[in-house]
Short mmCIF file of C-alpha atoms in Angstrom, two decimals:
data_model
loop_
_atom_site.label_atom_id
_atom_site.label_comp_id
_atom_site.label_asym_id
_atom_site.label_seq_id
_atom_site.Cartn_x
_atom_site.Cartn_y
_atom_site.Cartn_z
CA GLY A 28 -69.90 -124.34 177.19
CA ALA A 29 -69.64 -121.38 174.90
CA VAL A 30 -71.38 -121.59 171.53
CA VAL A 31 -70.24 -120.27 168.19
CA SER A 32 -72.80 -120.19 165.41
CA GLN A 33 -71.69 -120.22 161.79
CA HIS A 34 -74.01 -119.65 158.85
CA PRO A 35 -74.64 -120.91 156.23
CA SER A 36 -73.56 -124.50 156.74
CA ARG A 37 -73.47 -125.19 153.04
CA VAL A 38 -73.48 -122.99 149.97
CA ILE A 39 -73.26 -123.70 146.28
CA CYS A 40 -72.60 -120.79 143.98
CA LYS A 41 -71.61 -119.95 140.45
CA SER A 42 -68.10 -118.87 139.62
CA GLY A 43 -67.70 -115.11 139.89
CA THR A 44 -70.23 -114.55 142.65
CA SER A 45 -69.45 -113.44 146.19
CA VAL A 46 -70.35 -115.43 149.27
CA LYS A 47 -70.65 -114.14 152.83
CA ILE A 48 -70.17 -116.40 155.83
CA GLU A 49 -71.18 -115.27 159.31
CA CYS A 50 -69.68 -116.30 162.60
CA ARG A 51 -71.44 -115.37 165.84
CA SER A 52 -70.52 -115.96 169.44
CA LEU A 53 -73.88 -116.60 171.05
CA ASP A 54 -73.27 -116.37 174.77
CA PHE A 55 -69.95 -114.64 175.13
CA GLN A 56 -68.02 -111.70 173.76
CA ALA A 57 -65.15 -112.41 171.42
CA THR A 58 -62.65 -109.66 170.70
CA THR A 59 -60.75 -112.06 168.49
CA MET A 60 -62.08 -114.55 165.97
CA PHE A 61 -60.14 -116.77 163.62
CA TRP A 62 -60.95 -118.01 160.14
CA TYR A 63 -59.65 -121.35 158.89
CA ARG A 64 -60.06 -123.32 155.73
CA GLN A 65 -59.78 -127.04 155.43
CA PHE A 66 -59.38 -129.18 152.33
CA PRO A 67 -60.60 -132.80 152.36
CA LYS A 68 -58.56 -134.98 154.69
CA LYS A 69 -56.25 -132.09 155.49
CA SER A 70 -55.81 -130.08 158.62
CA LEU A 71 -57.08 -126.61 159.36
CA MET A 72 -55.08 -123.77 157.88
CA LEU A 73 -55.36 -120.40 159.54
CA MET A 74 -56.36 -117.74 157.03
CA ALA A 75 -56.71 -114.66 159.17
CA THR A 76 -57.22 -113.29 162.63
CA SER A 77 -60.21 -111.02 162.98
CA ASN A 78 -60.05 -108.29 165.59
CA GLU A 79 -63.11 -106.35 166.67
CA GLY A 80 -62.95 -102.77 165.52
CA SER A 81 -59.73 -103.08 163.56
CA LYS A 82 -58.36 -104.62 160.38
CA ALA A 83 -57.89 -108.33 160.15
CA THR A 84 -54.43 -109.87 160.15
CA TYR A 85 -53.93 -112.21 157.23
CA GLU A 86 -51.60 -115.17 157.06
CA GLN A 87 -48.94 -115.28 154.41
CA GLY A 88 -50.32 -116.29 151.04
CA VAL A 89 -53.93 -115.33 151.82
CA GLU A 90 -55.27 -112.56 149.59
CA LYS A 91 -56.95 -109.94 151.72
CA ASP A 92 -58.86 -108.52 148.74
CA LYS A 93 -60.15 -111.97 147.96
CA PHE A 94 -61.21 -112.88 151.47
CA LEU A 95 -62.77 -109.83 153.10
CA ILE A 96 -63.14 -109.99 156.86
CA ASN A 97 -65.27 -107.69 158.94
CA HIS A 98 -65.53 -107.84 162.73
CA ALA A 99 -67.96 -105.05 163.48
CA SER A 100 -69.07 -106.16 166.93
CA LEU A 101 -67.91 -108.32 169.82
CA THR A 102 -70.19 -111.13 168.72
CA LEU A 103 -70.01 -111.12 164.93
CA SER A 104 -67.33 -111.63 162.32
CA THR A 105 -67.98 -112.15 158.62
CA LEU A 106 -65.87 -113.63 155.86
CA THR A 107 -66.74 -112.70 152.29
CA VAL A 108 -65.24 -114.73 149.48
CA THR A 109 -65.26 -112.31 146.58
CA SER A 110 -65.52 -113.41 142.96
CA ALA A 111 -65.40 -117.04 143.99
CA HIS A 112 -63.74 -119.60 141.74
CA PRO A 113 -63.77 -123.40 141.86
CA GLU A 114 -60.40 -123.45 143.61
CA ASP A 115 -62.02 -121.58 146.51
CA SER A 116 -64.25 -124.59 147.16
CA SER A 117 -63.38 -125.70 150.66
CA PHE A 118 -64.62 -126.10 154.21
CA TYR A 119 -64.37 -122.79 156.07
CA ILE A 120 -64.45 -122.74 159.86
CA CYS A 121 -64.41 -119.86 162.29
CA SER A 122 -63.38 -119.94 165.90
CA ALA A 123 -63.63 -117.48 168.74
CA ARG A 124 -61.80 -116.98 171.99
CA GLU A 125 -63.90 -116.21 175.00
CA THR A 126 -62.53 -112.91 176.21
CA ALA A 127 -62.76 -113.88 179.87
CA THR A 128 -60.54 -116.94 179.52
CA ASN A 129 -57.21 -117.60 177.92
CA GLU A 130 -57.45 -121.21 176.91
CA LYS A 131 -60.10 -122.72 174.76
CA LEU A 132 -61.12 -121.75 171.32
CA PHE A 133 -64.68 -122.53 170.37
CA PHE A 134 -65.38 -123.48 166.79
CA GLY A 135 -68.32 -122.79 164.55
CA SER A 136 -69.93 -125.69 162.73
CA GLY A 137 -68.24 -124.83 159.47
CA THR A 138 -69.37 -123.82 155.98
CA GLN A 139 -68.93 -126.09 153.00
CA LEU A 140 -68.45 -123.87 149.96
CA SER A 141 -68.80 -125.37 146.51
CA VAL A 142 -68.12 -123.11 143.54
CA LEU A 143 -69.34 -124.40 140.20
CA GLY B 24 -41.28 -122.07 160.98
CA GLN B 25 -43.82 -124.32 162.60
CA ASN B 26 -43.73 -128.06 162.18
CA ILE B 27 -46.22 -130.43 163.77
CA ASP B 28 -46.18 -134.14 162.98
CA GLN B 29 -48.83 -136.78 163.61
CA PRO B 30 -49.40 -140.20 162.06
CA THR B 31 -51.83 -139.98 159.18
CA GLU B 32 -53.95 -142.99 160.02
CA MET B 33 -54.42 -145.48 162.84
CA THR B 34 -56.72 -148.44 163.30
CA ALA B 35 -57.74 -149.93 166.63
CA THR B 36 -60.25 -152.40 168.02
CA GLU B 37 -63.35 -151.53 170.00
CA GLY B 38 -62.64 -151.72 173.73
CA ALA B 39 -58.89 -151.35 173.26
CA ILE B 40 -56.50 -148.48 174.08
CA VAL B 41 -54.85 -146.32 171.44
CA GLN B 42 -52.14 -143.68 171.72
CA ILE B 43 -51.87 -140.92 169.13
CA ASN B 44 -48.52 -139.15 169.11
CA CYS B 45 -47.70 -135.60 168.17
CA THR B 46 -44.27 -134.03 167.87
CA TYR B 47 -43.73 -130.37 167.30
CA GLN B 48 -41.04 -127.85 166.49
CA THR B 49 -42.35 -124.34 166.85
CA SER B 50 -41.08 -120.84 167.42
CA GLY B 51 -42.58 -120.25 170.82
CA PHE B 52 -44.89 -122.44 172.84
CA ASN B 53 -47.78 -121.52 175.09
CA GLY B 54 -49.64 -124.80 175.20
CA LEU B 55 -50.92 -127.74 173.20
CA PHE B 56 -54.48 -128.64 172.29
CA TRP B 57 -56.10 -131.84 171.14
CA TYR B 58 -59.30 -131.67 169.12
CA GLN B 59 -61.61 -134.33 167.75
CA GLN B 60 -63.18 -133.80 164.36
CA HIS B 61 -65.79 -135.95 162.68
CA ALA B 62 -66.06 -135.69 158.91
CA GLY B 63 -67.86 -132.55 157.79
CA GLU B 64 -68.08 -131.15 161.30
CA ALA B 65 -66.16 -128.58 163.29
CA PRO B 66 -63.43 -129.66 165.70
CA THR B 67 -64.42 -130.17 169.33
CA PHE B 68 -62.11 -129.49 172.23
CA LEU B 69 -60.62 -132.47 174.04
CA SER B 70 -57.70 -131.23 176.12
CA TYR B 71 -55.19 -128.48 176.73
CA ASN B 72 -51.71 -129.06 178.20
CA VAL B 73 -49.41 -126.31 179.35
CA LEU B 74 -47.19 -128.07 181.88
CA ASP B 75 -45.36 -131.37 181.54
CA GLY B 76 -47.27 -134.42 182.62
CA LEU B 77 -50.46 -136.32 182.14
CA GLU B 78 -53.94 -134.80 182.19
CA GLU B 79 -56.73 -137.31 182.59
CA LYS B 80 -60.31 -136.63 181.65
CA GLY B 81 -62.55 -139.68 181.58
CA ARG B 82 -61.60 -142.05 178.78
CA PHE B 83 -59.25 -139.48 177.28
CA SER B 84 -55.84 -138.49 178.62
CA SER B 85 -53.21 -136.20 177.19
CA PHE B 86 -49.50 -136.07 177.95
CA LEU B 87 -46.97 -133.33 177.31
CA SER B 88 -43.20 -133.13 177.41
CA ARG B 89 -42.07 -129.63 176.54
CA SER B 90 -38.38 -130.50 176.58
CA LYS B 91 -38.97 -133.21 174.00
CA GLY B 92 -41.53 -131.34 171.93
CA TYR B 93 -43.85 -134.30 172.31
CA SER B 94 -47.42 -134.99 173.25
CA TYR B 95 -49.78 -137.91 173.03
CA LEU B 96 -53.50 -138.44 173.29
CA LEU B 97 -54.55 -141.68 174.96
CA LEU B 98 -58.00 -143.09 174.32
CA LYS B 99 -59.22 -145.93 176.52
CA GLU B 100 -62.16 -148.31 176.15
CA LEU B 101 -62.51 -147.37 172.51
CA GLN B 102 -65.98 -147.03 171.10
CA MET B 103 -67.09 -147.00 167.49
CA LYS B 104 -68.06 -143.34 167.84
CA ASP B 105 -64.41 -142.53 168.56
CA SER B 106 -63.71 -143.03 164.87
CA ALA B 107 -62.70 -139.51 163.84
CA SER B 108 -59.76 -137.30 163.03
CA TYR B 109 -57.69 -136.16 165.99
CA LEU B 110 -55.92 -132.85 165.61
CA CYS B 111 -52.91 -131.73 167.59
CA ALA B 112 -52.58 -127.94 167.72
CA VAL B 113 -49.85 -125.81 169.24
CA HIS B 114 -50.59 -122.43 170.73
CA THR B 115 -47.82 -120.00 169.91
CA GLY B 116 -47.36 -116.31 170.46
CA GLY B 117 -50.08 -113.99 171.61
CA GLY B 118 -53.68 -113.83 170.56
CA ASN B 119 -54.36 -117.55 170.80
CA LYS B 120 -52.93 -118.36 167.41
CA LEU B 121 -53.09 -122.08 166.81
CA THR B 122 -51.06 -124.09 164.36
CA PHE B 123 -52.64 -127.43 163.57
CA GLY B 124 -51.04 -130.72 162.72
CA THR B 125 -52.34 -132.66 159.75
CA GLY B 126 -54.54 -134.79 161.98
CA THR B 127 -54.67 -138.52 162.64
CA GLN B 128 -57.59 -140.41 161.18
CA LEU B 129 -58.56 -143.07 163.72
CA LYS B 130 -60.70 -145.98 162.65
CA VAL B 131 -62.23 -148.13 165.36
CA GLU B 132 -63.18 -151.64 164.25
CA LEU B 133 -65.17 -154.42 165.86
#
């Protein structure tokens, strides 16, 4: 099946720094990618929809200046958590839809962000 | 708004059958997904239902009733490795937007 690579898998940073997370579709083109965050023992919450070549669409309550999303190519989307604070500590997961199909979403392996 | 309900936790015995229910009330409906997620890992796809009825895939089956806003995931011949969180997600609108339920944490015991 299709593979989505997410990097890094784990990051620990100091408060105030920015962290970039990459999401790559390895063997398919993805015009649309999705970014989720997940708190312990909670479900995935959609943060934003990333569209190749255009601005991302953010869900209500998600600060677009805080969580910068760039989808510069059909295989890469990045999420940058700017000026991270301890409350941003969470599990971030990306997913991508294979352009040729209209069903499955394939998920990256996730990034555990810990802000000290 | 979107509302998806699942039981929070379930416990079952190895070798047994367990049914995880999901009810939903959403604005729009294109289909329903079930995902399995082990702690600290990304969700993995289990099933996708669009039409009413039962979809069987090995030890896992998924059922959908659109008129009732109801789905269930049936796991047979439970194994210890089936201990995980099971997420029900409804596909609404265009662009493959998924709304996830809170997940059901399944614990399989000897």
